[in-house]
Coordinates of C-alpha atoms in Angstrom, one line a residue:
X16 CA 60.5 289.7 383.5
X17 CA 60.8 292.3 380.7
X18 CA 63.4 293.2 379.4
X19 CA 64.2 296.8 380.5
X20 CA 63.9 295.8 384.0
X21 CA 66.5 293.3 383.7
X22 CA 68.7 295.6 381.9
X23 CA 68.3 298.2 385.0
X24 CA 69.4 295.5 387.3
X25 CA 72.3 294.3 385.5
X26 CA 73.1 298.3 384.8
X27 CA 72.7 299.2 389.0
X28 CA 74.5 296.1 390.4
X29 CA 77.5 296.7 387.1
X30 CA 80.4 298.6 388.0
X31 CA 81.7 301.2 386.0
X32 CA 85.6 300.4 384.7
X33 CA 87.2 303.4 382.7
X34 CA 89.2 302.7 378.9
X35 CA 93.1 301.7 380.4
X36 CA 94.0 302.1 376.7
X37 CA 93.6 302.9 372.9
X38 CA 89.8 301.2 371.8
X39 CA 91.5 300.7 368.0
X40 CA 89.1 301.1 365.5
X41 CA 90.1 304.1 364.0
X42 CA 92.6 301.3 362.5
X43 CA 90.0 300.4 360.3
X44 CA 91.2 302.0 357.3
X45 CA 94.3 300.4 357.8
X46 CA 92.8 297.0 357.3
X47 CA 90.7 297.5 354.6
X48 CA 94.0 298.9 353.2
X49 CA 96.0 295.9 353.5
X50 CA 92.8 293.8 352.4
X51 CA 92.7 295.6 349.0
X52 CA 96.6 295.5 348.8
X53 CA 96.5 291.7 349.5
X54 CA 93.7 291.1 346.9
X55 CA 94.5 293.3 344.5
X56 CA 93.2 296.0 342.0
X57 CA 91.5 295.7 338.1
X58 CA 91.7 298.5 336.0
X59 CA 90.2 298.4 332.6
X60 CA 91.0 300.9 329.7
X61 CA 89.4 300.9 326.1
X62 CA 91.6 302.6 323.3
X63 CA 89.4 303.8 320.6
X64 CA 90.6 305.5 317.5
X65 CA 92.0 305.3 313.8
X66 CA 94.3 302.8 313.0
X67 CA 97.9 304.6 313.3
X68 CA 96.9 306.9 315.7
X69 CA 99.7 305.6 318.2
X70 CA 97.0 303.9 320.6
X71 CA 99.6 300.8 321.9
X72 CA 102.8 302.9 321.7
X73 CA 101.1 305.2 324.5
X74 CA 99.8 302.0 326.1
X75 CA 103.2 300.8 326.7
X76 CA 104.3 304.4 327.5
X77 CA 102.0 305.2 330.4
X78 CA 102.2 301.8 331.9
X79 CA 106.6 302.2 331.1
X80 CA 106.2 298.7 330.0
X81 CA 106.5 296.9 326.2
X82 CA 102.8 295.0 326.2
X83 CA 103.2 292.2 323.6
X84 CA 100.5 292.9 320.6
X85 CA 100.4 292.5 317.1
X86 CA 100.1 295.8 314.6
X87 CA 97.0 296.0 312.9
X88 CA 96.4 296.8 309.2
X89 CA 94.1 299.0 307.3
X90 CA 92.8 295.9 305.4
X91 CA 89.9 294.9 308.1
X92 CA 86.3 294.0 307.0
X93 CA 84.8 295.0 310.4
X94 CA 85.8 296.7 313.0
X95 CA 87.0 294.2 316.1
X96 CA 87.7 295.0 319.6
X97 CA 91.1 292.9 320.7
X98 CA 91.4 292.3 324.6
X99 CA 94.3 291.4 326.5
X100 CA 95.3 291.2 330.3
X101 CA 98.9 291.6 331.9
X102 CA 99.5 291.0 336.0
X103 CA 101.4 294.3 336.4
X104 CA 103.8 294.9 340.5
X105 CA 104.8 298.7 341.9
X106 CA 105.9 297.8 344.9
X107 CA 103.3 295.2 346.8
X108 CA 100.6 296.6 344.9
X109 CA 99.4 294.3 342.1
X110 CA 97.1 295.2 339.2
X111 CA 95.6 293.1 337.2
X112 CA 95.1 295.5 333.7
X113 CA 93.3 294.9 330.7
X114 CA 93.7 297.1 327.6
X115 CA 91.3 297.1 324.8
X116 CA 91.9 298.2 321.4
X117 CA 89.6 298.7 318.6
X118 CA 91.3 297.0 315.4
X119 CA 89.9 298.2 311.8
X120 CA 88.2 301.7 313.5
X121 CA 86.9 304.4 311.0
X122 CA 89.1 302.0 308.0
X123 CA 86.0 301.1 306.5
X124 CA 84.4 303.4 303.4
X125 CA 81.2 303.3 305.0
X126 CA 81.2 304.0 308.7
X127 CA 78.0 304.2 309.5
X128 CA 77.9 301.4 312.4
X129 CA 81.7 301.3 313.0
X130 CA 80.1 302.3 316.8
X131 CA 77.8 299.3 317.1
X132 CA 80.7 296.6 318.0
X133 CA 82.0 299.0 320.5
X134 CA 78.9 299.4 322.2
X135 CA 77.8 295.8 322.1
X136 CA 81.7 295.3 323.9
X137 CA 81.1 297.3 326.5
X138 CA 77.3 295.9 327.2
X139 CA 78.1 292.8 327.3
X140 CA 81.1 293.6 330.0
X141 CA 78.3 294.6 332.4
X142 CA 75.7 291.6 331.3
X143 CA 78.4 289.3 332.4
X144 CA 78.6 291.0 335.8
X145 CA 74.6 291.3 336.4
X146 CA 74.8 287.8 335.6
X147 CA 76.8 287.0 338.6
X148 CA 75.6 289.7 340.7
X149 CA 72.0 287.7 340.5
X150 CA 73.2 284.3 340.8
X151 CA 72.1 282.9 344.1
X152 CA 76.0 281.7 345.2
X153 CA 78.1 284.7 344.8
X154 CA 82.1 285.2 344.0
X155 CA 82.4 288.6 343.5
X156 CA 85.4 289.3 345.7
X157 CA 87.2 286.3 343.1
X158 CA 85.1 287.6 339.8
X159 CA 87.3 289.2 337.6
X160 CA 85.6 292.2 336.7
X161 CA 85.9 293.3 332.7
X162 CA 83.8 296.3 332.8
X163 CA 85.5 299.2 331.1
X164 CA 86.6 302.0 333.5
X165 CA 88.4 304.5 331.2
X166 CA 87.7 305.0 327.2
X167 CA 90.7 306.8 326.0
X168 CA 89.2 308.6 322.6
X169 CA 92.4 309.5 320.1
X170 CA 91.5 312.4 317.7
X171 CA 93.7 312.7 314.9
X172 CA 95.5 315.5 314.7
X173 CA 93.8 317.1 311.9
X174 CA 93.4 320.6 313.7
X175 CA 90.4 321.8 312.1
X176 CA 87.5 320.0 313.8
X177 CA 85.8 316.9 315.1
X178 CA 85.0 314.1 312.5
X179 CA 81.5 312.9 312.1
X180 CA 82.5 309.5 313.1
X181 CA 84.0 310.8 316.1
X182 CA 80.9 312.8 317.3
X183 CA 79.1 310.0 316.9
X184 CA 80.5 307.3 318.6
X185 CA 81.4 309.3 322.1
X186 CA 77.5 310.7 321.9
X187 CA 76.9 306.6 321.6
X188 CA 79.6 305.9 324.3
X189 CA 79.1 308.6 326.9
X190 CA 76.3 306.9 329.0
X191 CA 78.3 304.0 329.2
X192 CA 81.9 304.8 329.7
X193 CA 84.4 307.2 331.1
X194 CA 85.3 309.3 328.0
X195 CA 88.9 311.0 328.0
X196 CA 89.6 312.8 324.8
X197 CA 93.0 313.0 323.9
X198 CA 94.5 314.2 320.8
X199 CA 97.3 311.7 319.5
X200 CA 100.4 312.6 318.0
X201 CA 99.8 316.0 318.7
X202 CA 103.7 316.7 317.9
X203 CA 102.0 317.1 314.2
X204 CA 100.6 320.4 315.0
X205 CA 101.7 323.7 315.9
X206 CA 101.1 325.2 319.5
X207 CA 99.0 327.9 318.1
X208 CA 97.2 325.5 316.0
X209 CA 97.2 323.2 319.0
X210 CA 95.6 325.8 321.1
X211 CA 92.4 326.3 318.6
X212 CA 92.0 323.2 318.2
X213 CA 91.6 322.5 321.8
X214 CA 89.0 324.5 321.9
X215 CA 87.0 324.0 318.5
X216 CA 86.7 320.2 320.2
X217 CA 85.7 321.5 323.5
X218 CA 82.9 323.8 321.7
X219 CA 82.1 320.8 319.6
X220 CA 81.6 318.4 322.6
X221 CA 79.6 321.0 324.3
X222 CA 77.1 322.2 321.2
X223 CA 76.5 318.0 320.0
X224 CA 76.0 317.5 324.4
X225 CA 78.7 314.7 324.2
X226 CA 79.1 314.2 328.3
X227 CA 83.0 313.6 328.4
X228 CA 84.5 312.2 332.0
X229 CA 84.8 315.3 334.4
X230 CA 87.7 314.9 336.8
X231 CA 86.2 315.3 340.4
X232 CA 86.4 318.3 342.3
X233 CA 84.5 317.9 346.0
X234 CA 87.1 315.9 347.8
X235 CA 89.2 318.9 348.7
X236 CA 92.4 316.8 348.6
X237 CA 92.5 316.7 345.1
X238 CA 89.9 319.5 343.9
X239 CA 92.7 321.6 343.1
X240 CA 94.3 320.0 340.5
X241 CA 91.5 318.3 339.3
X242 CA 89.6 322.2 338.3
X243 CA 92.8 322.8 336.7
X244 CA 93.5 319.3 334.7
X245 CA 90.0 319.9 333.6
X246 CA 90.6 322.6 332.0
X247 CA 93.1 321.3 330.0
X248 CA 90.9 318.7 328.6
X249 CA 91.6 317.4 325.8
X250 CA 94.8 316.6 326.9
X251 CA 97.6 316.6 324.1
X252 CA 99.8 313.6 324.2
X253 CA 102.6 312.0 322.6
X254 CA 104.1 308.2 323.1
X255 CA 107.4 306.9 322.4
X256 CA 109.1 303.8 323.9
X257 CA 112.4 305.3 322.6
X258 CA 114.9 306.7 325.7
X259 CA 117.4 309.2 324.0
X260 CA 120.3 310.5 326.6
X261 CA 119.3 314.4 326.9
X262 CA 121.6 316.5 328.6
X263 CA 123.0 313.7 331.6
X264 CA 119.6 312.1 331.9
X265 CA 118.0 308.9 329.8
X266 CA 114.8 310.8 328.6
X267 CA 111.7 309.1 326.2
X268 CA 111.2 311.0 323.5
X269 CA 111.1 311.2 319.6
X270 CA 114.0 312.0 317.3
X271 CA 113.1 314.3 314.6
X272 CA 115.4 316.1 311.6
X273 CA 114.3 319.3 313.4
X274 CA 114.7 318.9 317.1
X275 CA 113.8 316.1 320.0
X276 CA 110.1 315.7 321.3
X277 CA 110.1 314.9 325.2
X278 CA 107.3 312.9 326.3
X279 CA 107.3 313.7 329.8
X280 CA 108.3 317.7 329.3
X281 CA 105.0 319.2 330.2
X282 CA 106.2 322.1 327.6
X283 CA 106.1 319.7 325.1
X284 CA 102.5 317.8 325.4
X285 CA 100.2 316.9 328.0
X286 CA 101.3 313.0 329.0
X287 CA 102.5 313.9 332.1
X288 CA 99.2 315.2 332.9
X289 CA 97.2 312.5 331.3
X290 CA 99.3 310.0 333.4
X291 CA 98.8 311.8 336.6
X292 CA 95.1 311.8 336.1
X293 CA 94.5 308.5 334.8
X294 CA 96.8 306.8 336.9
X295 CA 98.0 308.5 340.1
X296 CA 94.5 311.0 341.4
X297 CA 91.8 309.4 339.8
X298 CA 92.0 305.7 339.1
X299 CA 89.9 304.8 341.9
X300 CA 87.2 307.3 341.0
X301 CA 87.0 306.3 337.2
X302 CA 86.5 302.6 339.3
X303 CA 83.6 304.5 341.4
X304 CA 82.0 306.0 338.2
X305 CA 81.9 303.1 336.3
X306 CA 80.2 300.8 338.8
X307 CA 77.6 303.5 341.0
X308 CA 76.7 305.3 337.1
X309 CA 77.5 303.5 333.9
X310 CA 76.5 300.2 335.1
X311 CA 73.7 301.2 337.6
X312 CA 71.9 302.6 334.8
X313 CA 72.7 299.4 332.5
X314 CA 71.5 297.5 335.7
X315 CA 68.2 299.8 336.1
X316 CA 67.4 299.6 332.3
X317 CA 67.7 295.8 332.6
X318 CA 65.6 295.1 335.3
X319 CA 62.8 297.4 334.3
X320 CA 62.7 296.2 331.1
X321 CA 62.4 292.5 332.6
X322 CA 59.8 294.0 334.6
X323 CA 61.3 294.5 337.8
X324 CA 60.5 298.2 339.8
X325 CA 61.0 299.9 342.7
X326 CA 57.5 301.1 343.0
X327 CA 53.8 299.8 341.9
X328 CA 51.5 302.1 339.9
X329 CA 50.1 303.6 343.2
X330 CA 54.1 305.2 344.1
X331 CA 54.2 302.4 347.0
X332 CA 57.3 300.7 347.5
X333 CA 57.3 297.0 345.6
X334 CA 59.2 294.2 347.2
X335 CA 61.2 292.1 344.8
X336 CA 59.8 288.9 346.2
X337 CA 56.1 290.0 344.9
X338 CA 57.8 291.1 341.7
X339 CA 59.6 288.1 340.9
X340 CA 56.3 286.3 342.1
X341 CA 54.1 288.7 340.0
X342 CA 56.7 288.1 336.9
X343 CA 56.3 284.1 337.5
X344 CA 52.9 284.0 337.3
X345 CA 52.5 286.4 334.0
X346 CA 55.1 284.1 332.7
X347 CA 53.2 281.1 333.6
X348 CA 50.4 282.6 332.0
X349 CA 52.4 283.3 329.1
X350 CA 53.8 279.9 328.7
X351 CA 50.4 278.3 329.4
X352 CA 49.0 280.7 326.5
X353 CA 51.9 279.4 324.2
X354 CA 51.4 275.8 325.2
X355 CA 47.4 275.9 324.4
X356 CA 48.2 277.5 321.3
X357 CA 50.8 275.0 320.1
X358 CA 48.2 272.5 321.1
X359 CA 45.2 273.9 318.8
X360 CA 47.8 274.7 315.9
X361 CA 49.0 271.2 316.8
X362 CA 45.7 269.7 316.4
X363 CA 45.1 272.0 313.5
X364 CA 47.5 270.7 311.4
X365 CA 46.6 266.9 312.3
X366 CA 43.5 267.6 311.6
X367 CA 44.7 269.2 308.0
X368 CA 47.0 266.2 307.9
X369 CA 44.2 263.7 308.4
X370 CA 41.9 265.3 305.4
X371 CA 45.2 265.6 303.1
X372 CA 45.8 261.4 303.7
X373 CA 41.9 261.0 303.2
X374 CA 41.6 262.8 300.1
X375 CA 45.0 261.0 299.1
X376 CA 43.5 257.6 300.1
X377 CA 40.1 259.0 298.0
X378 CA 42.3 259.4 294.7
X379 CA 44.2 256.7 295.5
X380 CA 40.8 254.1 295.3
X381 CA 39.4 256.2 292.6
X382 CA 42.7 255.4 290.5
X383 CA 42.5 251.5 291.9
X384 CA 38.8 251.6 290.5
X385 CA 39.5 253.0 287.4
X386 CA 42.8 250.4 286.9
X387 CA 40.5 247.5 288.2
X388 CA 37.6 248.3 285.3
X389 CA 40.4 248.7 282.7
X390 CA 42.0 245.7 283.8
X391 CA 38.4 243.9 283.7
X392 CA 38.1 245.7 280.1
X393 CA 41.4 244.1 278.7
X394 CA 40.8 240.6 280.0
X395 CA 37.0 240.7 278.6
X396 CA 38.7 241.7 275.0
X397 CA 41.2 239.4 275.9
X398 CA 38.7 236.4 276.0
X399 CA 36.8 237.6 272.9
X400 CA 39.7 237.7 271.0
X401 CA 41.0 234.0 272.1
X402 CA 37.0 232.9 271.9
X403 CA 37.5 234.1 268.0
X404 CA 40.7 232.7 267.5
X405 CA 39.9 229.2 269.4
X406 CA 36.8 229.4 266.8
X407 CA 39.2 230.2 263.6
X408 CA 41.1 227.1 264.5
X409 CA 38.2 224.9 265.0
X410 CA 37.2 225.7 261.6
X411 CA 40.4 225.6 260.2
X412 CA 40.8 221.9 261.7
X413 CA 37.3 221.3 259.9
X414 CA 38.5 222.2 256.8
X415 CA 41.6 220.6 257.1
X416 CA 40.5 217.0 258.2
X417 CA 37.8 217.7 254.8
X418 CA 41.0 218.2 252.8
X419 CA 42.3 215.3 254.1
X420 CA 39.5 213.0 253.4
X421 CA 39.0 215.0 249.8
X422 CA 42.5 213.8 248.9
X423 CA 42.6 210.3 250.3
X424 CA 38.8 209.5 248.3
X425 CA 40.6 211.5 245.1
X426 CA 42.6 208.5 243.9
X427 CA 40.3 205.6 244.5
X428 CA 37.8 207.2 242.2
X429 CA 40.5 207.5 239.4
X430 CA 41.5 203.8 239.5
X431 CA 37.9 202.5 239.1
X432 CA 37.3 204.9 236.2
X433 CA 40.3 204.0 234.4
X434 CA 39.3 200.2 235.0
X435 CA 36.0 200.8 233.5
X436 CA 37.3 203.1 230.5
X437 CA 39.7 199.8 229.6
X438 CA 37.4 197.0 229.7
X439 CA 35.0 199.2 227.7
X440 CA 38.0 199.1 225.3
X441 CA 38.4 195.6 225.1
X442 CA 34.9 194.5 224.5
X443 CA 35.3 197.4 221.6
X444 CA 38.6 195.2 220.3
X445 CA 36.6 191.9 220.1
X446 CA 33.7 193.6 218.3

């Protein structure tokens, strides 16, 4: 029986019971509220800027906590990104933030690649997350996600213009991070002056196309303040950890010969503004941006360049199973290529090898010949010369053994001649 037929059955012999009640799931926001609150929230902030620009005071002042850290010198080789996390409570909301800090930035004489560490930071942040976004077992609602949401860019407050070395490195940064200028310390400049320089950044962001964070305008909620916080941009701050009792109230600001600085009077500098739209309107957003733009497009780079696409030279859509299988066998290939030719080279250098040894073992018998018929030489003179001397002392013995004999007949001859020469004497007497 098909299946419609049964399902007009079951539909004529059903009977029809109206809602008693509330259905319910328009209490779905409400659990995935109390999910996220249960689990928790990330948040990742990069501070980069010249050492002494005030980078951890204002740290600790937006966050209205002292974060433990060590001051850094002027003395670096390199520049050196430092990383640390603190478990952070407002009420039963937990966050887990990390703060970055670039140690040694624009301190070096030649800051030409003073970027470079910052960049490789921040890409290796989303490696480590494509890396467990294409493992096969999953623990992304436990991963602790490092990826940078918010790059806080301090500007020293020079109030003429933009440094090279700042130009650069947010035109280097701004496909890859939420860039907030701020200028630090801004209590170093005048209003006027503030003013202009405001706006000789702003023209200067615009005319080098540095893309700086925008804060969102289409949720009407919060498009409002967002236009106008935009327009403020770069925001002016100041940070002090410092409370001073002004007027009955326990107030942070900063003690000067001249007057008092308040860090949170909005007449003063823009941290009140900076911390309502880093913190309070658009935390979740810079969250949103960083994932579904900066690391999409770090995800879509990597993948294409390990040959993964969406779509095949004809525009047809391109499954990933025939991609990976496509890639597998062009690797295959590859390796197989490789392999043959570290087999021939292999076999190349034996043979090479093999007529090195034999032209070795070639000299090596020429040598033995050559030693053997010199040795043959020497023992042939050798022989001659014993052969002549064994013949010197066989005629040496001759004449020795003649000696001999020539001395032992020498005095038998002498007696009979004096014999002779007496009795020839005698017989002379008698005559």
């Amino acid at each position: 029986m098909a299946a419609t037929d049964i399902a007009r059955q079951v539909g004529e012999g059903c009977r029809t019971v109206p809602l008693a009640g509330h259905v319910g799931f328009d209490s779905l926001p409400d659990q995935l509220v109390n999910k996220s609150v249960s689990q928790g929230f990330c948040f990742n902030i990069l501070c980069v800027g010249e050492t002494g620009l005030g980078k951890s005071t204002l740290m600790d002042t937006l966050f209205n906590t002292k974060f433990e850290g060590e001051p850094a010198t002027h003395t670096q080789p390199g520049v050196q990104l430092r990383s640390s996390t603190y478990d952070l409570q407002e009420s039963n909301v937990g966050l887990k933030l990390t703060i970055v800090s670039t140690v040694g930035f624009g301190d070096q004489i030649n800051k030409e690649d003073s970027y470079k560490p910052i960049v490789e930071f921040i890409d290796a942040q989303f490696e480590a997350y494509l890396q467990e976004e294409l493992k096969i077992r999953r623990i992304l609602h436990t991963y602790h996600d490092s990826r940078i949401h918010a790059c806080l860019y301090f500007i020293a407050p020079t109030g003429h213009s933009l440094k090279s070395l700042d130009l650069v490195t947010m035109k280097k940064l701004d496909s890859k991070v939420n860039i907030i200028p701020i200028i630090a310390k801004s209590d170093a400049v005048s209003k006027s002056e503030l003013t202009k320089f405001k706006i000789k950044i702003t023209s200067e962001l615009v005319s080098n196309g540095v893309q700086i964070y925008q804060f969102p305008t289409d949720d009407e909620s919060v498009a409002e303040i967002n236009g106008t916080m935009n327009a403020h941009l770069p925001f002016a701050v100041i940070g002090s950890t410092e409370e001073l009792k002004i007027g009955n109230k326990m107030m942070k600001a900063r003690q000067y010969p001249w007057g008092t600085v308040q860090v949170e009077n909005e007449a003063h500098c823009d941290f009140v503004k900076l911390r309502e739209m880093l913190i309070r309107v658009n935390m979740e957003d810079l969250r949103e941006q960083t994932h579904s733009r900066h690391y999409e497009l770090y995800r879509r780079c990597k993948l294409e360049e390990m040959g993964f696409k969406d779509t095949d030279p004809d525009s047809k859509p391109f499954s990933l199973q025939e991609t990976y299988e496509a890639k597998r066998n062009e690797f295959l290939g590859e390796l197989q290529k490789k392999e043959e030719e570290m087999r021939q080279m292999f076999v190349q250098r034996v043979k090479e090898k093999e007529a090195e040894l034999k032209e070795a073992e070639k000299e090596l018998h020429e040598k033995f010949d050559r030693l053997k018929k010199l040795h043959q030489d020497e023992k042939k003179k050798l022989e001659d010369k014993k052969k002549s001397l064994d013949d010197e002392v066989n005629a040496f013995k001759q004449r020795k053994t003649a000696a001999e004999l020539l001395q032992s007949q020498g005095p038998q001859a002498g007696g009979s001649q004096t014999l002779k020469r007496d009795k020839e004497k005698k017989n002379l007497g008698f005559l």
